[in-house]
mmCIF file of C-alpha atoms in Angstrom:
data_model
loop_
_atom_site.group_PDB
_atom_site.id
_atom_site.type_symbol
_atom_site.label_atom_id
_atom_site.label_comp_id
_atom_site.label_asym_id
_atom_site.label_seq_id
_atom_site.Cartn_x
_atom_site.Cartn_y
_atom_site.Cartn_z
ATOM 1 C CA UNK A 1 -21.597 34.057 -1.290
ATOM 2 C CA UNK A 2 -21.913 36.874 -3.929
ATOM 3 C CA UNK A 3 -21.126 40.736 -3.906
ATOM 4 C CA UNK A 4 -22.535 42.463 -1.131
ATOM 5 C CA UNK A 5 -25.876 44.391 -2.626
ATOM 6 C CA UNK A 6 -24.503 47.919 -3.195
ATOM 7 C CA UNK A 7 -21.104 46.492 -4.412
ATOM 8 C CA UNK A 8 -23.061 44.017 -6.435
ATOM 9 C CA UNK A 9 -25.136 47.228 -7.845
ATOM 10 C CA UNK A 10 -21.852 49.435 -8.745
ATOM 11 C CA UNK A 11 -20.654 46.043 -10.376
ATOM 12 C CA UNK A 12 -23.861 45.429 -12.263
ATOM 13 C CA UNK A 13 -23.751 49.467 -13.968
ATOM 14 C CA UNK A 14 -19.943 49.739 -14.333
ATOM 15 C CA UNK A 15 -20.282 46.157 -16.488
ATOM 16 C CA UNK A 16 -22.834 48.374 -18.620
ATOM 17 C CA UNK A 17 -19.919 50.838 -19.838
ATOM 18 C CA UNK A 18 -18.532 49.519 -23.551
ATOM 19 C CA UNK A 19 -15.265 47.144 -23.138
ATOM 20 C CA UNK A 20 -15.706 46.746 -19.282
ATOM 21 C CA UNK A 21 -16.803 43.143 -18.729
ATOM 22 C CA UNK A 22 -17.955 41.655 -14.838
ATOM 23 C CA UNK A 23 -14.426 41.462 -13.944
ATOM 24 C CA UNK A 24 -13.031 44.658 -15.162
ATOM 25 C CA UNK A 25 -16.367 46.310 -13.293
ATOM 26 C CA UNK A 26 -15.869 44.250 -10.262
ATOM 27 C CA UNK A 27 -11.945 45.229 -9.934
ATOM 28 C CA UNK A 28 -12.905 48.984 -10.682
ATOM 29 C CA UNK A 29 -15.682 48.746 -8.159
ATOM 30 C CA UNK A 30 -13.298 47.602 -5.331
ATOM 31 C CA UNK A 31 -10.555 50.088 -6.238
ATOM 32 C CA UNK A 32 -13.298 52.801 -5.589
ATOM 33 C CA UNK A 33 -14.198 51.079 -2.665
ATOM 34 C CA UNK A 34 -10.873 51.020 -1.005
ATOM 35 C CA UNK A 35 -10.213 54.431 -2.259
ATOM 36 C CA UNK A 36 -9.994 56.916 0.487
ATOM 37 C CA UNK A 37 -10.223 60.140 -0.005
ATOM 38 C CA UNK A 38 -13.437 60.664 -0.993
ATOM 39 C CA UNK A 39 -13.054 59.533 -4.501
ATOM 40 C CA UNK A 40 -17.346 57.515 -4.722
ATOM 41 C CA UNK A 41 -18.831 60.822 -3.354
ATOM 42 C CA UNK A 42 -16.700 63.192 -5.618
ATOM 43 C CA UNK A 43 -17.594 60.635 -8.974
ATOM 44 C CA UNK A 44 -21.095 60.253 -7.591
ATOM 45 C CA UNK A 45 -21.636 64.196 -8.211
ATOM 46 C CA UNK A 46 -20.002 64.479 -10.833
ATOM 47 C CA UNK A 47 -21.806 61.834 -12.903
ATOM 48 C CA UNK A 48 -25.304 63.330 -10.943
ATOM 49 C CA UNK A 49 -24.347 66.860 -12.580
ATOM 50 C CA UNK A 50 -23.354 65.658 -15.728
ATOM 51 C CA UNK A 51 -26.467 65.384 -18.164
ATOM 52 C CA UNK A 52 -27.983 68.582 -16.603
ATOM 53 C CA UNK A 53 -24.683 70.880 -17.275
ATOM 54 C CA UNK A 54 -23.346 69.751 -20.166
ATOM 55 C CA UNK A 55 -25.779 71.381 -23.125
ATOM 56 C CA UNK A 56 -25.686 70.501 -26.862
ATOM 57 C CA UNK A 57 -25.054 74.042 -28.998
ATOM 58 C CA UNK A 58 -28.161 74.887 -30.733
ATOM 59 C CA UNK A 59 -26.350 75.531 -33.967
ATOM 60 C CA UNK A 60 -23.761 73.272 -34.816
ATOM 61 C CA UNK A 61 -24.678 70.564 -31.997
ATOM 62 C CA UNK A 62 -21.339 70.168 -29.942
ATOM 63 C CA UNK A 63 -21.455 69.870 -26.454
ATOM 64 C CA UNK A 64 -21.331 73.001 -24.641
ATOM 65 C CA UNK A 65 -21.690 74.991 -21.329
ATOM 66 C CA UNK A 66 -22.873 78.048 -23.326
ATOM 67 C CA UNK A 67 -25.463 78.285 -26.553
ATOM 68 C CA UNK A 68 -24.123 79.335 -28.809
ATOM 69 C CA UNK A 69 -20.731 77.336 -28.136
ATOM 70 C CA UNK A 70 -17.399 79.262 -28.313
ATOM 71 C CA UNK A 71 -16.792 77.615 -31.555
ATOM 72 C CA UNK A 72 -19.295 79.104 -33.470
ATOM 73 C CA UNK A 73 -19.203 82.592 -31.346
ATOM 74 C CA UNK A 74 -15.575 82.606 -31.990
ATOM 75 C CA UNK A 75 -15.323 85.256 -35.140
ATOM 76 C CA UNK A 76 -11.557 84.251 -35.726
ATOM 77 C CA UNK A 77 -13.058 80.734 -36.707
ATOM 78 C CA UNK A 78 -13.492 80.316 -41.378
ATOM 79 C CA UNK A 79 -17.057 80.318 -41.531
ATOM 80 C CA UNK A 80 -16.927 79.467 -45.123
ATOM 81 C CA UNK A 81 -15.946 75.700 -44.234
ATOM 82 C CA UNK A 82 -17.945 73.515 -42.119
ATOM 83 C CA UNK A 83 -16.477 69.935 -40.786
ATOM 84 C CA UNK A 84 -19.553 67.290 -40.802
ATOM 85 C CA UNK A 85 -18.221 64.932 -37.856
ATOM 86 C CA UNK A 86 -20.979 61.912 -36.598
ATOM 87 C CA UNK A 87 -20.698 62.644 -32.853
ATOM 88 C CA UNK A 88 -19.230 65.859 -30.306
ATOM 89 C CA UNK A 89 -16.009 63.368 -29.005
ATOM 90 C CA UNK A 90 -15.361 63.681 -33.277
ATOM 91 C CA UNK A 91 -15.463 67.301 -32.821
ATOM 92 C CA UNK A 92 -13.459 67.257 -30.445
ATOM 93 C CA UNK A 93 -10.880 64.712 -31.651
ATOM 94 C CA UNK A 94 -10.363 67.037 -34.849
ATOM 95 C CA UNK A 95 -10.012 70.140 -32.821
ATOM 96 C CA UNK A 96 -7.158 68.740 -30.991
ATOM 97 C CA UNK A 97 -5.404 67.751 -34.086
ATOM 98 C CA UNK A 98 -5.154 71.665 -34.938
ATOM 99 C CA UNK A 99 -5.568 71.105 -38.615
ATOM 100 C CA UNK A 100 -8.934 72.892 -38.813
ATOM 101 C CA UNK A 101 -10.022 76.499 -38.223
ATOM 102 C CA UNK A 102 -13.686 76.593 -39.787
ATOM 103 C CA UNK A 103 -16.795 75.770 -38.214
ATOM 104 C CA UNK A 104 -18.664 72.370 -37.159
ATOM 105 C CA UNK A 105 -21.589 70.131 -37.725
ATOM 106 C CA UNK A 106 -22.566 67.150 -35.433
ATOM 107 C CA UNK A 107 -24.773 65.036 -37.389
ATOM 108 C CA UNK A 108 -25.358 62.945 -33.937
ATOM 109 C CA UNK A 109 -25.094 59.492 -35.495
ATOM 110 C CA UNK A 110 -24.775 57.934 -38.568
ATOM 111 C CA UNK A 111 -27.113 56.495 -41.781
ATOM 112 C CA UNK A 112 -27.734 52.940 -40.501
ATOM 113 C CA UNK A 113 -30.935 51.200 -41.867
ATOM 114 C CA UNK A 114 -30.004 48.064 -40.124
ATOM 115 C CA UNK A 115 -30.182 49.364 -37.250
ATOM 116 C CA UNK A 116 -33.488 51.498 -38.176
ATOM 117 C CA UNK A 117 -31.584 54.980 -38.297
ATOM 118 C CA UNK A 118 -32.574 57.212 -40.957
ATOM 119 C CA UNK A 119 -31.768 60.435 -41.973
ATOM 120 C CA UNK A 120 -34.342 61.979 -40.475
ATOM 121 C CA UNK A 121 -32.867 60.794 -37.253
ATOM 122 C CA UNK A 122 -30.120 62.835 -37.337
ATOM 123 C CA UNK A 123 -28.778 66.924 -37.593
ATOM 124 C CA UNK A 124 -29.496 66.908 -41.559
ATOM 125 C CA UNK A 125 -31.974 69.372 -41.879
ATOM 126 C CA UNK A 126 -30.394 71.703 -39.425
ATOM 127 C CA UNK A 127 -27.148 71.272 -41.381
ATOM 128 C CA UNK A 128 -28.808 72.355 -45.091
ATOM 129 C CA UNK A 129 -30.542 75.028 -43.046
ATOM 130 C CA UNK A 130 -27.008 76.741 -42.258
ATOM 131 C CA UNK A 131 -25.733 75.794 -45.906
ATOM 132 C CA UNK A 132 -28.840 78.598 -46.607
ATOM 133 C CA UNK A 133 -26.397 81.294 -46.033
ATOM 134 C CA UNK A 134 -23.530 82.346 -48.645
ATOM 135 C CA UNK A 135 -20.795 82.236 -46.685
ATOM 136 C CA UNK A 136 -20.582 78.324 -46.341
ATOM 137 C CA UNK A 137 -18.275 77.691 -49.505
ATOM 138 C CA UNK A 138 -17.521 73.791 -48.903
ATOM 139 C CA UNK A 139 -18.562 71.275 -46.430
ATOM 140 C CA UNK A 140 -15.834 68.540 -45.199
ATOM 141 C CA UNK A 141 -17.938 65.479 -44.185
ATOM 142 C CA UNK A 142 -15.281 63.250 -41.336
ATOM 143 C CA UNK A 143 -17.640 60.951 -40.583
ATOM 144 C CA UNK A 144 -16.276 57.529 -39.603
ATOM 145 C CA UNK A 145 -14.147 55.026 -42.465
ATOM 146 C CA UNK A 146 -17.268 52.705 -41.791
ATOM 147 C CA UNK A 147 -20.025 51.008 -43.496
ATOM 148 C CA UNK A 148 -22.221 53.562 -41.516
ATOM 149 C CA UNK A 149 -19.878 56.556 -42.330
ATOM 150 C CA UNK A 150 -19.695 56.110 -45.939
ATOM 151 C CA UNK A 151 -23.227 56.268 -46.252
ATOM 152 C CA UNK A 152 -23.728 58.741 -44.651
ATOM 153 C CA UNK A 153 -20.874 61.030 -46.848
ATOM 154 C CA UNK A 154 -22.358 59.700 -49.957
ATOM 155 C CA UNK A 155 -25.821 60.752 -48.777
ATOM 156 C CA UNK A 156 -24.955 64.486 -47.579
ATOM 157 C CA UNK A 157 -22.996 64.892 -50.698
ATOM 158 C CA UNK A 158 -25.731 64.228 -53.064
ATOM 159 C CA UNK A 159 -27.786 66.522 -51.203
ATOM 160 C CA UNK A 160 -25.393 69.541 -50.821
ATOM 161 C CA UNK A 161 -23.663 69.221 -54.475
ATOM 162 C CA UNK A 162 -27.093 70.689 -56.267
ATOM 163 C CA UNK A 163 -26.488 73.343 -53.518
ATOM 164 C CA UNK A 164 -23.341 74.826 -55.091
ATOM 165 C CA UNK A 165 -21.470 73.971 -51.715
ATOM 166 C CA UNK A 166 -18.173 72.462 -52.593
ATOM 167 C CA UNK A 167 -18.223 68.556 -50.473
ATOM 168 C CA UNK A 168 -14.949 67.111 -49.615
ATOM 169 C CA UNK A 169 -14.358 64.362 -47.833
ATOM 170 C CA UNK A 170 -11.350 63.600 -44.750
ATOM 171 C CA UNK A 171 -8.279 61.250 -46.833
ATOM 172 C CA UNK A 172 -8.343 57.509 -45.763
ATOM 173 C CA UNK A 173 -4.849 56.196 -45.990
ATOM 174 C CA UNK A 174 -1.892 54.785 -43.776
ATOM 175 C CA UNK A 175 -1.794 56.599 -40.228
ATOM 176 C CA UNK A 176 1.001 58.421 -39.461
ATOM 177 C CA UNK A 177 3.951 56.017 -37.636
ATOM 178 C CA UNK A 178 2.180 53.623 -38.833
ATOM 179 C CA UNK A 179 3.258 50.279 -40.702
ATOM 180 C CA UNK A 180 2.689 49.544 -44.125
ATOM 181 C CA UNK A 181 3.248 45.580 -43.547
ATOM 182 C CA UNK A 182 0.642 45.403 -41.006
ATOM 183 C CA UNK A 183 -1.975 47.832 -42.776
ATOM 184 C CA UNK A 184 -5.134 45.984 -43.981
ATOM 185 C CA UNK A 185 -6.086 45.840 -47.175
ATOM 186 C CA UNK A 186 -8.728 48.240 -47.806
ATOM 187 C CA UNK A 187 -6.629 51.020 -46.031
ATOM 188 C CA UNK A 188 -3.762 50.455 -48.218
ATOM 189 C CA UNK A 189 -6.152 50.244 -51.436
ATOM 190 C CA UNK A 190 -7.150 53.489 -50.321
ATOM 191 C CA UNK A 191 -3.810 55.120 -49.537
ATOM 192 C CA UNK A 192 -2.540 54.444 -53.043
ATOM 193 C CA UNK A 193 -6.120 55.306 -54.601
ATOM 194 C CA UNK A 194 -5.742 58.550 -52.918
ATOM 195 C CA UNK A 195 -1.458 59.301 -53.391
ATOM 196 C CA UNK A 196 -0.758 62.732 -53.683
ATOM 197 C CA UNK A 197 2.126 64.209 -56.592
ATOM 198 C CA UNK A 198 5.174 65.311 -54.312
ATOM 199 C CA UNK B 1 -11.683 73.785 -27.296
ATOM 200 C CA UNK B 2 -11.847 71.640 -24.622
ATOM 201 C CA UNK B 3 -14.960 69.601 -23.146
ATOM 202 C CA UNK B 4 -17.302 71.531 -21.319
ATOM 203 C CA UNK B 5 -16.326 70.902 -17.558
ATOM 204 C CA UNK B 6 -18.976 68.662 -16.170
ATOM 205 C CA UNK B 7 -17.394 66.453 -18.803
ATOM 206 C CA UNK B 8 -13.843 67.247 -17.980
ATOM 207 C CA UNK B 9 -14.696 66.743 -14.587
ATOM 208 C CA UNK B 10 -16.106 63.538 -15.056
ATOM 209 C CA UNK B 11 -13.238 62.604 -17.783
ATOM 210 C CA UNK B 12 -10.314 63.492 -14.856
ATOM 211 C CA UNK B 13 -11.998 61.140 -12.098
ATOM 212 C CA UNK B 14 -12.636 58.229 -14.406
ATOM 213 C CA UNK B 15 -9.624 58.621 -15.525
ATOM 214 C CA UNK B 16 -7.729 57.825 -12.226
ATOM 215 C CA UNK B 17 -9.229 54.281 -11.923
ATOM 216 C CA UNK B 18 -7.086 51.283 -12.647
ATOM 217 C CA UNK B 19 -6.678 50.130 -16.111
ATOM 218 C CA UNK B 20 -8.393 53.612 -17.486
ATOM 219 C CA UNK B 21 -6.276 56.142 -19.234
ATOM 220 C CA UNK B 22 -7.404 59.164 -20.277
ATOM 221 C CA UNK B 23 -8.918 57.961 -24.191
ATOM 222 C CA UNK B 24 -10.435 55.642 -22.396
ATOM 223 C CA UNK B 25 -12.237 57.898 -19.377
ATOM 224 C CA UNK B 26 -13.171 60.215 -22.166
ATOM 225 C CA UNK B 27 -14.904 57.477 -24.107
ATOM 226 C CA UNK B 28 -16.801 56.463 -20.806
ATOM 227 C CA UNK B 29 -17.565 59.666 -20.317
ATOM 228 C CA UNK B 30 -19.414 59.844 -23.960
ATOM 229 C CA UNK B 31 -21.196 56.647 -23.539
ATOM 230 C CA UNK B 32 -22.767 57.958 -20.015
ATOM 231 C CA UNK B 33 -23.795 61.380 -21.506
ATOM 232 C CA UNK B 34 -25.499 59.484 -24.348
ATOM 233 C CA UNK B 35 -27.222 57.088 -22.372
ATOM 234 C CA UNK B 36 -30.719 57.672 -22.121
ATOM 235 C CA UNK B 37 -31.993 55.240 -19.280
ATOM 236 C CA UNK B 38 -31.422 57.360 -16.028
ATOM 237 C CA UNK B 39 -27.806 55.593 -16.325
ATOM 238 C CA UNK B 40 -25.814 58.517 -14.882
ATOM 239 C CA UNK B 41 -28.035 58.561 -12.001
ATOM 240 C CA UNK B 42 -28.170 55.197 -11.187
ATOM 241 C CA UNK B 43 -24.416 55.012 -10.976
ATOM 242 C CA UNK B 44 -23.942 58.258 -9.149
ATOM 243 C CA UNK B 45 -26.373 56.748 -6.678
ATOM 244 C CA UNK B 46 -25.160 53.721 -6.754
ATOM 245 C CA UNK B 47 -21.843 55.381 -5.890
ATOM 246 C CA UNK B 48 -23.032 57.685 -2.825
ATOM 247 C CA UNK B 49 -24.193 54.444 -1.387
ATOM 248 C CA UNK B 50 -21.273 52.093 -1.820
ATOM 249 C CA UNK B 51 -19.048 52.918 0.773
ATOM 250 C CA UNK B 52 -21.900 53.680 3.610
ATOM 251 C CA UNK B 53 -23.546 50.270 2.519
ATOM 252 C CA UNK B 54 -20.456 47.925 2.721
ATOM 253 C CA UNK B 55 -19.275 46.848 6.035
ATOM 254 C CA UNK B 56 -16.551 44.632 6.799
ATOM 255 C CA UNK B 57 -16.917 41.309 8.737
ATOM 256 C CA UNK B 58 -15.533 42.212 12.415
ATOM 257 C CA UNK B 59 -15.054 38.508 12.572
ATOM 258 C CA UNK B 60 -13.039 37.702 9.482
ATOM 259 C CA UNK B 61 -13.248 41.242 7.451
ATOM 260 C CA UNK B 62 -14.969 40.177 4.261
ATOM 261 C CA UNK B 63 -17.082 42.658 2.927
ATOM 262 C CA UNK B 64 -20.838 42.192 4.098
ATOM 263 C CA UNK B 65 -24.070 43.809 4.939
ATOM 264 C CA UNK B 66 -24.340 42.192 8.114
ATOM 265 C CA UNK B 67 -22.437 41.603 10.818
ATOM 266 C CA UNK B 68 -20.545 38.653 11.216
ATOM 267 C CA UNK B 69 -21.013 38.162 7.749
ATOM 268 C CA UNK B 70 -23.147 35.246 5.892
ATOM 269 C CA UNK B 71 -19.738 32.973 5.914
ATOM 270 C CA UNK B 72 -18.778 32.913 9.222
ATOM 271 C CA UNK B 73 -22.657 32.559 10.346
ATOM 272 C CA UNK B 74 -23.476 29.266 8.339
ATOM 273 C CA UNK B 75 -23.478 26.089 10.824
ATOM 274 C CA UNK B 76 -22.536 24.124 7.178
ATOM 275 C CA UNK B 77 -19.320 25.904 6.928
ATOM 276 C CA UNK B 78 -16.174 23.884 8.064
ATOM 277 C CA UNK B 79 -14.690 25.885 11.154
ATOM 278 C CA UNK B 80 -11.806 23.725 11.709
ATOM 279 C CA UNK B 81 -10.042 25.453 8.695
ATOM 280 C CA UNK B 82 -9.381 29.378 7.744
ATOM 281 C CA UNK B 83 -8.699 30.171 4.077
ATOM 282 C CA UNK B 84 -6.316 33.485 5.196
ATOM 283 C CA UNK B 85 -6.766 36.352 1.545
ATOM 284 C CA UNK B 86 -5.508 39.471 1.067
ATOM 285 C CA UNK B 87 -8.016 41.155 0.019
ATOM 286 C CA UNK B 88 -12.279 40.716 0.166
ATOM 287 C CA UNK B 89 -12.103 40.343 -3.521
ATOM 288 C CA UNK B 90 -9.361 37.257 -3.349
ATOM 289 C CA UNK B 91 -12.409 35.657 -0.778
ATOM 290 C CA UNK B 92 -14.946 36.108 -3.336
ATOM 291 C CA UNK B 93 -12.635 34.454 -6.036
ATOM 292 C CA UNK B 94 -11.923 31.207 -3.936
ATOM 293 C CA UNK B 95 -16.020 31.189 -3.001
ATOM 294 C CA UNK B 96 -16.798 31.251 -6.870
ATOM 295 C CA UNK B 97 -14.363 28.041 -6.807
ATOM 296 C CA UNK B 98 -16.387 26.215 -5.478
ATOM 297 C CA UNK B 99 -13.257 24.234 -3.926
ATOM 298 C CA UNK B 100 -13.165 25.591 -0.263
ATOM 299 C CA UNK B 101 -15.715 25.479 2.397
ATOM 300 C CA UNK B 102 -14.387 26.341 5.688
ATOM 301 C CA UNK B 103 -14.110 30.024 6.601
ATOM 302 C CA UNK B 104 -11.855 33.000 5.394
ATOM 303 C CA UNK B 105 -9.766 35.889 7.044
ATOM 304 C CA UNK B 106 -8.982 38.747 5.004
ATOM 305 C CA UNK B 107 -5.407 40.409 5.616
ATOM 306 C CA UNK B 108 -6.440 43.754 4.310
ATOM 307 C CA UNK B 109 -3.379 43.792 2.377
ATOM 308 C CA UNK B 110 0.012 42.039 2.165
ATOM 309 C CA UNK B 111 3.673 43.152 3.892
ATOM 310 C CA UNK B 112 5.746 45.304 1.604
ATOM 311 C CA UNK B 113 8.386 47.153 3.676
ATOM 312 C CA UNK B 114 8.951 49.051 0.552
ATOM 313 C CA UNK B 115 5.739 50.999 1.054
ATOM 314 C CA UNK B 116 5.784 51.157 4.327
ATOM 315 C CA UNK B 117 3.331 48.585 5.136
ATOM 316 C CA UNK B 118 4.520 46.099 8.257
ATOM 317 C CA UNK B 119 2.117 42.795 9.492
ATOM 318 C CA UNK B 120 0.804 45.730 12.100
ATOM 319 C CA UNK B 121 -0.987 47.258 9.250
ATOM 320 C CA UNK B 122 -2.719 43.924 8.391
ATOM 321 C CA UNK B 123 -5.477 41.917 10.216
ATOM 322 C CA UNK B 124 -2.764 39.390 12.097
ATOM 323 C CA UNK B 125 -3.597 40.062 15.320
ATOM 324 C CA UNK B 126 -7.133 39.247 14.526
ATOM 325 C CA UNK B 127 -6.265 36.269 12.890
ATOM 326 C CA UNK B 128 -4.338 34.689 16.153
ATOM 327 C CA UNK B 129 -7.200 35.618 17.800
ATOM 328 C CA UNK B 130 -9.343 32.957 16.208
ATOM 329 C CA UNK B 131 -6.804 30.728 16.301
ATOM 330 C CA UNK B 132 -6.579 30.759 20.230
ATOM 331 C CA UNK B 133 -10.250 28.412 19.850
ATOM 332 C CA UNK B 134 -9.012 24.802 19.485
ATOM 333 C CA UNK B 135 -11.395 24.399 16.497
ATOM 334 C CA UNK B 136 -8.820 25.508 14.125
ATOM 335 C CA UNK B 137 -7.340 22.792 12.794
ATOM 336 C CA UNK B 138 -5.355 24.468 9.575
ATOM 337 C CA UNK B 139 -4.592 27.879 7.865
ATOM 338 C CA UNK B 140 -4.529 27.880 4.280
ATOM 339 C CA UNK B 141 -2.564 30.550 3.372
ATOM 340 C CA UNK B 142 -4.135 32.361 0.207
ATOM 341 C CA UNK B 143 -2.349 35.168 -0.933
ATOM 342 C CA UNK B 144 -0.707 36.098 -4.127
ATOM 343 C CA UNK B 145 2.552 34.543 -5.541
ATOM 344 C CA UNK B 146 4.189 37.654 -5.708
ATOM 345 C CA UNK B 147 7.014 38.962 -3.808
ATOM 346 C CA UNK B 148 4.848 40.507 -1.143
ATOM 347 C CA UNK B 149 2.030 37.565 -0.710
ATOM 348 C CA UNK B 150 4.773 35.383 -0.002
ATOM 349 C CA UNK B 151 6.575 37.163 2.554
ATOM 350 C CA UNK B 152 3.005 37.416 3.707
ATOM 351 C CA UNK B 153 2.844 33.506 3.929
ATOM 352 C CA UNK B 154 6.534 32.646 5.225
ATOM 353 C CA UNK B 155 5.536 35.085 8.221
ATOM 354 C CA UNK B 156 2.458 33.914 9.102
ATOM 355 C CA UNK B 157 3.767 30.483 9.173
ATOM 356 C CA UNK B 158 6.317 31.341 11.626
ATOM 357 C CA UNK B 159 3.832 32.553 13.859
ATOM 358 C CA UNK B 160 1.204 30.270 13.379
ATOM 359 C CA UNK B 161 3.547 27.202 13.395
ATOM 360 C CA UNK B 162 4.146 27.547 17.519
ATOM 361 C CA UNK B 163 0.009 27.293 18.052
ATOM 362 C CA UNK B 164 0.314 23.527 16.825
ATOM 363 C CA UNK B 165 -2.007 24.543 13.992
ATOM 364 C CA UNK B 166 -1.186 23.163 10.770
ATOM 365 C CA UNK B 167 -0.315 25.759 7.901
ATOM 366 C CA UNK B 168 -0.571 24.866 4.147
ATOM 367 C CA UNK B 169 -0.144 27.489 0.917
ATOM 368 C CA UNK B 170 -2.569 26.973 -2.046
ATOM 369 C CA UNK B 171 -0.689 25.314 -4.855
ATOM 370 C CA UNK B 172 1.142 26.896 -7.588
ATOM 371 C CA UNK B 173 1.736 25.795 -11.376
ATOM 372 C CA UNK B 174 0.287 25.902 -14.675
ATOM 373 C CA UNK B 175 -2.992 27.426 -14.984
ATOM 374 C CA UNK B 176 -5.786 24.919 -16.209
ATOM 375 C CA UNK B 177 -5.994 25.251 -19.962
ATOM 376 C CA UNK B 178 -2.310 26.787 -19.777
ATOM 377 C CA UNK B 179 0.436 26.093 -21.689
ATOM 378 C CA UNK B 180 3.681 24.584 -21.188
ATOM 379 C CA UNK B 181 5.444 26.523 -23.418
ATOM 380 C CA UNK B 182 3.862 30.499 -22.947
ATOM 381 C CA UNK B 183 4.089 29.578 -18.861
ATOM 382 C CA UNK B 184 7.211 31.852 -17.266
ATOM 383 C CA UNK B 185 10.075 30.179 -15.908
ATOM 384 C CA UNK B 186 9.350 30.531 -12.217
ATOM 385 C CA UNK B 187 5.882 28.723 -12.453
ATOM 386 C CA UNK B 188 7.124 26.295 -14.365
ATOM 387 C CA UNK B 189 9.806 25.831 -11.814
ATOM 388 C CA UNK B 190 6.752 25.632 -9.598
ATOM 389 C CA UNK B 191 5.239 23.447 -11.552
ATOM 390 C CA UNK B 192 7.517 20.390 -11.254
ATOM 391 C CA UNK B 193 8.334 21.371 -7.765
ATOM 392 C CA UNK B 194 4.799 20.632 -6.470
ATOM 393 C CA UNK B 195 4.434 17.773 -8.905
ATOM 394 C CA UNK B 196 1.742 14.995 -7.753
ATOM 395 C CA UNK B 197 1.761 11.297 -8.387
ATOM 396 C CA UNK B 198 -0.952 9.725 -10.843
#
């Protein structure tokens, strides 16, 4: 005896979602089952609304419920500094950390030939377009500390340096609380590569 | 900044299932928006339908699209003995077994006087029901070892006892491919308790 159809269907898309296997889906899919209080219907619209209300900004590509987003509407914001991140959750993940008050660029991916994507498959020309204007003085490509990500910084900055845009890019070193014994090697290699004078 | 609130919204209720915290909803949440397929539909649609679409067994309260379910409708199935589970998902574990074929009755929970939840609450009644039939040779009682499953089991047993119907618990011990030495103290305990002769 298997999953009645519709539970076996809930089962079958929740296993789609990254790091939930069959029986991570199937245990989700009962919770929501037994859950009373209206829980499927009020997930069920939400997911059904989700794709048509949530807009990516014309300019600097986050996600958005307004175009232009608030970010780059906001006139308190540095416009002379724009953060290159791969994807929106980036964006947002580096807005949360407070650190940064200048604007953004979601490349929407990263250089990966092996898996066919180009440059021309992502936000590069849009992002050159906005280094047009004087005011962007340097551009801090976050991209991820990956195989992916490093191309993709090395790429952007030999485009943008003949530009006259100054290209930094994020430090790669211990995180904070973390431990240097259980750092791997690479990280460490770069920590002391990158050590700052105190 | 915060996410745009379709996102939020859909963020806050993945958030409250079991297991996901809120990195983790948000990085759902991501995956859906990007997917490309129709996937947000199909799962909000698969959603609106789950709880309309699954009945329970008035028989023996497994989850089913008809009524008595498949299990309690096949001639091939042994209905001298009931397999008693907490929960429809506990039936569906012993079916993928392999090891049982006589029928099931699903409690619908376990007792836990600590929330509030007496043997009224669970499917008991129902359960002596069936048992009034002189086809019922044995109960198999299936629930969890924990603290409530067992109090489960030692009441059931005294009132199933008095119906000259014999009652049996599913073993306990070290899992197959376990280990002697990660296994807690109370299995092990178990273990040797319910020891067989080779």
């Amino acid at each position: 005896m298997a999953y009645p159809p519709a539970l076996a269907r809930v089962v079958e898309l929740l296993s789609k979602l990254p790091g939930i296997g069959e029986k991570t889906a199937a245990r989700l899919a009962f919770f929501i089952l037994r859950s009373e209080d209206g829980y499927p219907i009020h997930l069920s619209e939400a997911l059904a609304r989700l794709k048509s209300e949530t807009k990516h900004c014309s300019v600097c590509f986050a996600l958005t419920e307004t175009d232009p987003c608030k970010i780059c509407e906001d006139p308190r914001r540095d416009r002379s500094i724009i953060c290159v991140v791969e994807e929106a959750s980036d964006l947002l993940a580096v807005e949360r950390s407070h650190g940064f008050r200048g604007l953004y660029h979601v490349l929407e991916g990263s250089i990966s030939p092996l898996d066919g994507r180009g440059p021309e498959q992502l936000r590069v020309k849009e992002l050159l377009g906005r280094l047009q204007s004087d005011q962007v003085k340097e551009v801090i490509v976050a991209t991820n500390p990956s195989v992916e990500g490093e191309a993709t910084a090395v790429y952007l900055a030999r485009l943008i340096k003949p530009l006259a845009v100054r290209v930094s890019r994020i430090a790669h070193g211990i995180p904070v609380g973390g431990n240097l014994e259980y750092a791997d090697q690479v990280t460490l290699g770069r920590a002391i590569e990158g050590r700052r004078e105190l």
